[in-house]
């Protein structure tokens, strides 16, 4: 009897080990992580951080390589979701902006002057992600058959222009502004009297060099500083008109092929990536928590004060008064109304409640 028990135990143990080995041995030698901008952007640094973390934690069993500059979709950033679904891309550190043409709910944080219209704009963003609205966004993403792994952040998007400074909506009349090819951006800038031009980020810098646009909008820490936007533009308008949350996702089959213990390690790395990425995005714009955290983990970037960096490089930096924000808010009311209908009134209301409860 004892012998039978022992044999059974050995057989079970062997089966467990074999299952583990066979799952892990089916892993690919390399998984591809898609990132739209370059390696030195905040977004790119967060992508590298995630890949390094997963490699370390799984002792090299899961090897994810970041591919920067939208190279996995030949620059066409709004095709990323399709390629993750098809399995041509295994992982993406994606932006709501690039997936919102297909997932209408992801336009939520692009509603103009919606998130920043709260006393603490970062708290408002976190409240959405951690609240009911965030849950609804995750459900909308996962409905497309991809696995949501965690949030990250590109940042509040600020305007850089070669004409300016911009202090009122009329200053934007006729201004040619580069935007990505996502419809809500066309509506916002048209409502402000500007002339939006849809250009992929992979071609945008050439556009700045050739002077085919008068400006663009992107987060200061994440993109505007590392891209050295002062090379072409001499004004920054810190209007926080919308925020660009990022999120880590995986192709569903790839995700399901991982052992549960490896999935836990990946989720843990995603949580660390969220913290790191948000600290990079918020550095110099919060009460000092991001600087403290980045110093503690030994990853404080060279530029810790974007405003000082812009001014050092000859740019004017305009921060709006509450009255100025109101003017822009009024000028974009129709866009918020139209897009609230497209996004879904329930989701917009859930986000308003989440943000209000957190302040
Ligand atoms: O295209 C942009 O502006 C960028 C890099 O921020 C995004 O991919 C949303």
GROMACS .gro file of C-alpha atoms and ligand atoms in nm:
model
  368
    1UNK     CA    1   0.000   0.000   0.000
    2UNK     CA    2   0.277   0.237   0.101
    3UNK     CA    3   0.463   0.146  -0.215
    4UNK     CA    4   0.165   0.223  -0.434
    5UNK     CA    5   0.131   0.563  -0.266
    6UNK     CA    6   0.500   0.635  -0.321
    7UNK     CA    7   0.481   0.534  -0.689
    8UNK     CA    8   0.177   0.751  -0.743
    9UNK     CA    9   0.352   1.044  -0.581
   10UNK     CA   10   0.658   0.998  -0.803
   11UNK     CA   11   0.438   0.971  -1.114
   12UNK     CA   12   0.252   1.291  -1.024
   13UNK     CA   13   0.578   1.474  -0.955
   14UNK     CA   14   0.721   1.361  -1.290
   15UNK     CA   15   0.407   1.473  -1.472
   16UNK     CA   16   0.423   1.818  -1.309
   17UNK     CA   17   0.791   1.861  -1.399
   18UNK     CA   18   0.729   1.737  -1.755
   19UNK     CA   19   0.437   1.977  -1.797
   20UNK     CA   20   0.653   2.265  -1.677
   21UNK     CA   21   0.941   2.173  -1.903
   22UNK     CA   22   0.723   2.116  -2.206
   23UNK     CA   23   0.540   2.451  -2.164
   24UNK     CA   24   0.864   2.642  -2.114
   25UNK     CA   25   1.035   2.458  -2.400
   26UNK     CA   26   0.755   2.576  -2.629
   27UNK     CA   27   0.844   2.935  -2.556
   28UNK     CA   28   0.977   3.136  -2.848
   29UNK     CA   29   1.343   3.236  -2.850
   30UNK     CA   30   1.238   3.597  -2.884
   31UNK     CA   31   0.911   3.783  -2.830
   32UNK     CA   32   0.863   4.119  -3.001
   33UNK     CA   33   0.748   4.427  -2.808
   34UNK     CA   34   0.626   4.714  -3.024
   35UNK     CA   35   0.697   5.076  -2.922
   36UNK     CA   36   0.594   5.368  -3.147
   37UNK     CA   37   0.860   5.632  -3.066
   38UNK     CA   38   1.237   5.589  -3.018
   39UNK     CA   39   1.446   5.423  -2.745
   40UNK     CA   40   1.533   5.752  -2.570
   41UNK     CA   41   1.171   5.864  -2.530
   42UNK     CA   42   1.012   5.805  -2.187
   43UNK     CA   43   0.790   5.550  -2.357
   44UNK     CA   44   1.093   5.375  -2.510
   45UNK     CA   45   1.271   5.369  -2.174
   46UNK     CA   46   0.963   5.214  -2.012
   47UNK     CA   47   0.959   4.947  -2.286
   48UNK     CA   48   1.323   4.858  -2.220
   49UNK     CA   49   1.256   4.853  -1.844
   50UNK     CA   50   0.972   4.603  -1.891
   51UNK     CA   51   1.175   4.371  -2.117
   52UNK     CA   52   1.475   4.376  -1.878
   53UNK     CA   53   1.250   4.306  -1.581
   54UNK     CA   54   1.083   4.005  -1.746
   55UNK     CA   55   1.416   3.862  -1.861
   56UNK     CA   56   1.564   3.895  -1.509
   57UNK     CA   57   1.262   3.759  -1.328
   58UNK     CA   58   1.221   3.456  -1.554
   59UNK     CA   59   1.598   3.392  -1.559
   60UNK     CA   60   1.608   3.442  -1.933
   61UNK     CA   61   1.327   3.198  -2.014
   62UNK     CA   62   1.114   3.480  -2.152
   63UNK     CA   63   1.315   3.702  -2.378
   64UNK     CA   64   1.123   4.007  -2.501
   65UNK     CA   65   1.297   4.247  -2.736
   66UNK     CA   66   1.175   4.605  -2.782
   67UNK     CA   67   1.134   4.727  -3.141
   68UNK     CA   68   1.127   5.106  -3.148
   69UNK     CA   69   1.015   5.362  -3.404
   70UNK     CA   70   0.695   5.176  -3.507
   71UNK     CA   71   0.920   4.951  -3.719
   72UNK     CA   72   0.697   4.645  -3.676
   73UNK     CA   73   0.420   4.825  -3.864
   74UNK     CA   74   0.638   5.018  -4.111
   75UNK     CA   75   0.565   5.343  -3.931
   76UNK     CA   76   0.187   5.314  -3.950
   77UNK     CA   77   0.116   5.351  -3.582
   78UNK     CA   78  -0.261   5.302  -3.597
   79UNK     CA   79  -0.210   4.946  -3.737
   80UNK     CA   80  -0.053   4.819  -3.414
   81UNK     CA   81  -0.369   4.665  -3.266
   82UNK     CA   82  -0.435   4.467  -3.583
   83UNK     CA   83  -0.083   4.323  -3.581
   84UNK     CA   84  -0.101   4.227  -3.213
   85UNK     CA   85  -0.431   4.051  -3.279
   86UNK     CA   86  -0.285   3.863  -3.575
   87UNK     CA   87   0.021   3.761  -3.374
   88UNK     CA   88   0.274   3.945  -3.594
   89UNK     CA   89   0.350   4.142  -3.274
   90UNK     CA   90   0.364   3.953  -2.941
   91UNK     CA   91   0.358   4.247  -2.699
   92UNK     CA   92   0.291   4.618  -2.736
   93UNK     CA   93   0.346   4.908  -2.503
   94UNK     CA   94   0.061   5.084  -2.678
   95UNK     CA   95  -0.094   5.429  -2.661
   96UNK     CA   96  -0.465   5.493  -2.626
   97UNK     CA   97  -0.424   5.738  -2.914
   98UNK     CA   98  -0.299   5.478  -3.159
   99UNK     CA   99  -0.564   5.220  -3.072
  100UNK     CA  100  -0.859   5.458  -3.038
  101UNK     CA  101  -0.946   5.456  -3.411
  102UNK     CA  102  -1.052   5.091  -3.358
  103UNK     CA  103  -1.154   5.099  -2.989
  104UNK     CA  104  -1.372   5.408  -2.957
  105UNK     CA  105  -1.374   5.398  -2.574
  106UNK     CA  106  -1.001   5.480  -2.575
  107UNK     CA  107  -1.082   5.834  -2.691
  108UNK     CA  108  -1.193   5.905  -2.333
  109UNK     CA  109  -0.870   6.066  -2.212
  110UNK     CA  110  -0.836   6.256  -2.540
  111UNK     CA  111  -1.153   6.452  -2.464
  112UNK     CA  112  -1.015   6.808  -2.462
  113UNK     CA  113  -0.957   6.965  -2.117
  114UNK     CA  114  -1.135   6.670  -1.952
  115UNK     CA  115  -0.876   6.511  -1.720
  116UNK     CA  116  -0.673   6.826  -1.647
  117UNK     CA  117  -0.993   7.010  -1.554
  118UNK     CA  118  -0.947   6.873  -1.199
  119UNK     CA  119  -0.747   7.021  -0.909
  120UNK     CA  120  -0.487   6.742  -0.928
  121UNK     CA  121  -0.458   6.617  -1.287
  122UNK     CA  122  -0.238   6.316  -1.206
  123UNK     CA  123  -0.468   6.202  -0.928
  124UNK     CA  124  -0.754   6.232  -1.178
  125UNK     CA  125  -0.572   6.011  -1.427
  126UNK     CA  126  -0.492   5.746  -1.165
  127UNK     CA  127  -0.852   5.755  -1.046
  128UNK     CA  128  -0.979   5.667  -1.392
  129UNK     CA  129  -0.732   5.379  -1.432
  130UNK     CA  130  -0.803   5.239  -1.086
  131UNK     CA  131  -1.177   5.304  -1.098
  132UNK     CA  132  -1.486   5.185  -1.279
  133UNK     CA  133  -1.398   5.374  -1.597
  134UNK     CA  134  -1.059   5.198  -1.607
  135UNK     CA  135  -1.232   4.864  -1.575
  136UNK     CA  136  -1.458   4.955  -1.867
  137UNK     CA  137  -1.153   5.053  -2.075
  138UNK     CA  138  -0.981   4.722  -1.997
  139UNK     CA  139  -1.296   4.535  -2.098
  140UNK     CA  140  -1.311   4.729  -2.425
  141UNK     CA  141  -0.946   4.643  -2.499
  142UNK     CA  142  -0.988   4.275  -2.411
  143UNK     CA  143  -1.301   4.249  -2.626
  144UNK     CA  144  -1.066   4.273  -2.924
  145UNK     CA  145  -0.901   3.948  -2.808
  146UNK     CA  146  -0.578   4.087  -2.669
  147UNK     CA  147  -0.459   4.053  -2.310
  148UNK     CA  148  -0.433   4.376  -2.107
  149UNK     CA  149  -0.130   4.361  -1.875
  150UNK     CA  150  -0.103   4.704  -1.711
  151UNK     CA  151  -0.107   5.084  -1.746
  152UNK     CA  152   0.185   5.317  -1.820
  153UNK     CA  153   0.202   5.681  -1.929
  154UNK     CA  154   0.323   5.897  -2.215
  155UNK     CA  155   0.193   6.211  -2.040
  156UNK     CA  156  -0.014   6.526  -2.079
  157UNK     CA  157   0.031   6.656  -2.431
  158UNK     CA  158   0.167   7.010  -2.469
  159UNK     CA  159   0.198   7.224  -2.780
  160UNK     CA  160   0.527   7.329  -2.941
  161UNK     CA  161   0.515   7.585  -3.222
  162UNK     CA  162   0.740   7.800  -3.439
  163UNK     CA  163   0.484   8.082  -3.417
  164UNK     CA  164   0.358   8.221  -3.091
  165UNK     CA  165   0.338   8.246  -2.798
  166UNK     CA  166  -0.014   8.107  -2.784
  167UNK     CA  167  -0.233   8.269  -2.523
  168UNK     CA  168  -0.585   8.246  -2.674
  169UNK     CA  169  -0.763   8.025  -2.929
  170UNK     CA  170  -0.734   8.294  -3.202
  171UNK     CA  171  -0.356   8.261  -3.188
  172UNK     CA  172  -0.398   7.916  -3.343
  173UNK     CA  173  -0.592   8.038  -3.650
  174UNK     CA  174  -0.465   7.872  -3.966
  175UNK     CA  175  -0.167   7.718  -3.789
  176UNK     CA  176  -0.050   7.397  -3.955
  177UNK     CA  177  -0.011   7.143  -3.677
  178UNK     CA  178   0.115   6.787  -3.702
  179UNK     CA  179  -0.117   6.537  -3.535
  180UNK     CA  180  -0.128   6.158  -3.557
  181UNK     CA  181  -0.391   6.009  -3.784
  182UNK     CA  182  -0.662   5.976  -3.517
  183UNK     CA  183  -0.997   6.146  -3.588
  184UNK     CA  184  -1.057   6.322  -3.252
  185UNK     CA  185  -0.737   6.524  -3.303
  186UNK     CA  186  -0.860   6.655  -3.635
  187UNK     CA  187  -1.185   6.764  -3.465
  188UNK     CA  188  -1.011   6.936  -3.171
  189UNK     CA  189  -0.769   7.138  -3.381
  190UNK     CA  190  -1.031   7.224  -3.641
  191UNK     CA  191  -1.255   7.356  -3.360
  192UNK     CA  192  -0.965   7.575  -3.247
  193UNK     CA  193  -0.931   7.720  -3.598
  194UNK     CA  194  -0.599   7.544  -3.671
  195UNK     CA  195  -0.513   7.336  -3.976
  196UNK     CA  196  -0.429   6.983  -3.850
  197UNK     CA  197  -0.207   6.759  -4.066
  198UNK     CA  198  -0.212   6.383  -4.005
  199UNK     CA  199   0.148   6.258  -4.016
  200UNK     CA  200   0.289   5.941  -3.859
  201UNK     CA  201   0.544   6.007  -3.584
  202UNK     CA  202   0.805   5.817  -3.788
  203UNK     CA  203   0.786   6.094  -4.050
  204UNK     CA  204   0.709   6.387  -3.822
  205UNK     CA  205   1.068   6.497  -3.754
  206UNK     CA  206   1.138   6.519  -4.128
  207UNK     CA  207   0.824   6.732  -4.146
  208UNK     CA  208   0.962   6.965  -3.876
  209UNK     CA  209   1.297   6.987  -4.055
  210UNK     CA  210   1.130   7.079  -4.382
  211UNK     CA  211   0.904   7.329  -4.207
  212UNK     CA  212   0.588   7.177  -4.355
  213UNK     CA  213   0.411   7.231  -4.022
  214UNK     CA  214   0.418   7.517  -3.770
  215UNK     CA  215   0.389   7.294  -3.465
  216UNK     CA  216   0.292   6.969  -3.297
  217UNK     CA  217   0.174   6.836  -2.962
  218UNK     CA  218   0.337   6.572  -2.742
  219UNK     CA  219   0.430   6.520  -2.376
  220UNK     CA  220   0.724   6.733  -2.255
  221UNK     CA  221   0.929   6.479  -2.059
  222UNK     CA  222   0.838   6.180  -2.274
  223UNK     CA  223   0.883   6.322  -2.626
  224UNK     CA  224   0.941   6.699  -2.654
  225UNK     CA  225   1.264   6.706  -2.451
  226UNK     CA  226   1.426   6.386  -2.591
  227UNK     CA  227   1.331   6.493  -2.948
  228UNK     CA  228   1.490   6.837  -2.882
  229UNK     CA  229   1.187   7.011  -3.026
  230UNK     CA  230   1.365   7.348  -2.976
  231UNK     CA  231   1.564   7.266  -3.290
  232UNK     CA  232   1.253   7.365  -3.493
  233UNK     CA  233   1.005   7.531  -3.256
  234UNK     CA  234   1.059   7.817  -3.013
  235UNK     CA  235   0.737   7.817  -2.810
  236UNK     CA  236   0.589   7.563  -2.569
  237UNK     CA  237   0.230   7.595  -2.448
  238UNK     CA  238   0.171   7.392  -2.132
  239UNK     CA  239  -0.204   7.359  -2.164
  240UNK     CA  240  -0.241   6.990  -2.056
  241UNK     CA  241  -0.531   6.965  -2.301
  242UNK     CA  242  -0.532   6.583  -2.295
  243UNK     CA  243  -0.336   6.290  -2.157
  244UNK     CA  244  -0.200   5.989  -2.333
  245UNK     CA  245  -0.204   5.679  -2.112
  246UNK     CA  246  -0.005   5.382  -2.237
  247UNK     CA  247  -0.081   5.019  -2.168
  248UNK     CA  248   0.104   4.690  -2.198
  249UNK     CA  249  -0.076   4.422  -2.397
  250UNK     CA  250  -0.001   4.078  -2.536
  251UNK     CA  251  -0.140   3.866  -2.814
  252UNK     CA  252  -0.393   3.639  -2.645
  253UNK     CA  253  -0.244   3.307  -2.763
  254UNK     CA  254   0.103   3.417  -2.660
  255UNK     CA  255  -0.029   3.512  -2.317
  256UNK     CA  256  -0.210   3.181  -2.275
  257UNK     CA  257   0.104   2.988  -2.369
  258UNK     CA  258   0.284   3.110  -2.054
  259UNK     CA  259   0.289   2.910  -1.730
  260UNK     CA  260   0.082   3.072  -1.453
  261UNK     CA  261   0.398   3.148  -1.255
  262UNK     CA  262   0.548   3.326  -1.556
  263UNK     CA  263   0.225   3.521  -1.607
  264UNK     CA  264   0.253   3.638  -1.245
  265UNK     CA  265   0.612   3.752  -1.304
  266UNK     CA  266   0.508   3.942  -1.618
  267UNK     CA  267   0.223   4.114  -1.432
  268UNK     CA  268   0.464   4.208  -1.154
  269UNK     CA  269   0.703   4.362  -1.410
  270UNK     CA  270   0.409   4.551  -1.563
  271UNK     CA  271   0.327   4.701  -1.222
  272UNK     CA  272   0.690   4.812  -1.181
  273UNK     CA  273   0.686   4.953  -1.534
  274UNK     CA  274   0.374   5.157  -1.452
  275UNK     CA  275   0.549   5.314  -1.154
  276UNK     CA  276   0.867   5.390  -1.351
  277UNK     CA  277   0.685   5.521  -1.656
  278UNK     CA  278   0.458   5.749  -1.453
  279UNK     CA  279   0.757   5.885  -1.262
  280UNK     CA  280   0.931   5.971  -1.593
  281UNK     CA  281   0.615   6.137  -1.722
  282UNK     CA  282   0.546   6.337  -1.402
  283UNK     CA  283   0.902   6.432  -1.310
  284UNK     CA  284   0.916   6.805  -1.231
  285UNK     CA  285   0.538   6.839  -1.256
  286UNK     CA  286   0.436   6.679  -0.923
  287UNK     CA  287   0.532   6.761  -0.566
  288UNK     CA  288   0.868   6.585  -0.592
  289UNK     CA  289   0.754   6.222  -0.550
  290UNK     CA  290   0.872   6.120  -0.898
  291UNK     CA  291   1.220   6.266  -0.846
  292UNK     CA  292   1.248   6.090  -0.513
  293UNK     CA  293   1.140   5.756  -0.658
  294UNK     CA  294   1.366   5.774  -0.966
  295UNK     CA  295   1.661   5.869  -0.745
  296UNK     CA  296   1.585   5.577  -0.514
  297UNK     CA  297   1.589   5.324  -0.800
  298UNK     CA  298   1.899   5.487  -0.952
  299UNK     CA  299   1.721   5.593  -1.273
  300UNK     CA  300   1.695   5.972  -1.251
  301UNK     CA  301   1.723   6.111  -1.608
  302UNK     CA  302   1.965   6.389  -1.694
  303UNK     CA  303   1.685   6.643  -1.748
  304UNK     CA  304   1.471   6.675  -1.434
  305UNK     CA  305   1.309   7.011  -1.513
  306UNK     CA  306   1.164   7.033  -1.865
  307UNK     CA  307   1.069   7.402  -1.831
  308UNK     CA  308   1.428   7.499  -1.743
  309UNK     CA  309   1.558   7.284  -2.030
  310UNK     CA  310   1.323   7.454  -2.280
  311UNK     CA  311   1.419   7.802  -2.158
  312UNK     CA  312   1.789   7.716  -2.165
  313UNK     CA  313   1.738   7.626  -2.530
  314UNK     CA  314   1.567   7.955  -2.613
  315UNK     CA  315   1.200   7.854  -2.597
  316UNK     CA  316   0.924   8.058  -2.431
  317UNK     CA  317   0.708   7.850  -2.197
  318UNK     CA  318   0.344   7.958  -2.156
  319UNK     CA  319   0.134   7.828  -1.871
  320UNK     CA  320  -0.235   7.915  -1.886
  321UNK     CA  321  -0.426   8.099  -1.614
  322UNK     CA  322  -0.763   7.938  -1.516
  323UNK     CA  323  -0.936   8.209  -1.728
  324UNK     CA  324  -0.733   8.114  -2.035
  325UNK     CA  325  -0.814   7.748  -1.982
  326UNK     CA  326  -1.184   7.843  -1.970
  327UNK     CA  327  -1.158   8.009  -2.313
  328UNK     CA  328  -1.010   7.694  -2.465
  329UNK     CA  329  -1.263   7.483  -2.276
  330UNK     CA  330  -1.549   7.682  -2.427
  331UNK     CA  331  -1.399   7.668  -2.777
  332UNK     CA  332  -1.390   7.286  -2.761
  333UNK     CA  333  -1.733   7.221  -2.604
  334UNK     CA  334  -1.882   7.080  -2.924
  335UNK     CA  335  -1.596   6.830  -2.957
  336UNK     CA  336  -1.658   6.705  -2.603
  337UNK     CA  337  -2.031   6.674  -2.672
  338UNK     CA  338  -1.990   6.493  -3.005
  339UNK     CA  339  -1.723   6.257  -2.876
  340UNK     CA  340  -1.905   6.182  -2.552
  341UNK     CA  341  -2.177   6.028  -2.771
  342UNK     CA  342  -1.922   5.825  -2.967
  343UNK     CA  343  -1.729   5.708  -2.660
  344UNK     CA  344  -2.045   5.628  -2.463
  345UNK     CA  345  -2.217   5.848  -2.206
  346UNK     CA  346  -2.189   5.576  -1.937
  347UNK     CA  347  -1.814   5.559  -1.967
  348UNK     CA  348  -1.771   5.938  -1.961
  349UNK     CA  349  -1.996   5.960  -1.654
  350UNK     CA  350  -1.804   5.679  -1.481
  351UNK     CA  351  -1.479   5.867  -1.544
  352UNK     CA  352  -1.625   6.192  -1.411
  353UNK     CA  353  -1.735   6.011  -1.094
  354UNK     CA  354  -1.398   5.836  -1.052
  355UNK     CA  355  -1.212   6.168  -1.087
  356UNK     CA  356  -1.446   6.353  -0.852
  357UNK     CA  357  -1.427   6.089  -0.580
  358UNK     CA  358  -1.048   6.094  -0.583
  359UNK     CA  359  -0.995   6.470  -0.539
  360LIG     O1  360   0.248   6.011  -3.262
  360LIG     C1  361   0.266   6.065  -3.152
  360LIG     O2  362   0.250   6.187  -3.136
  360LIG     C2  363   0.304   5.978  -3.034
  360LIG     C3  364   0.447   5.932  -3.050
  360LIG     O3  365   0.293   6.050  -2.916
  360LIG     C4  366   0.209   5.865  -3.035
  360LIG     O4  367   0.236   5.757  -3.082
  360LIG     C5  368   0.075   5.886  -2.978
   0.00000   0.00000   0.00000
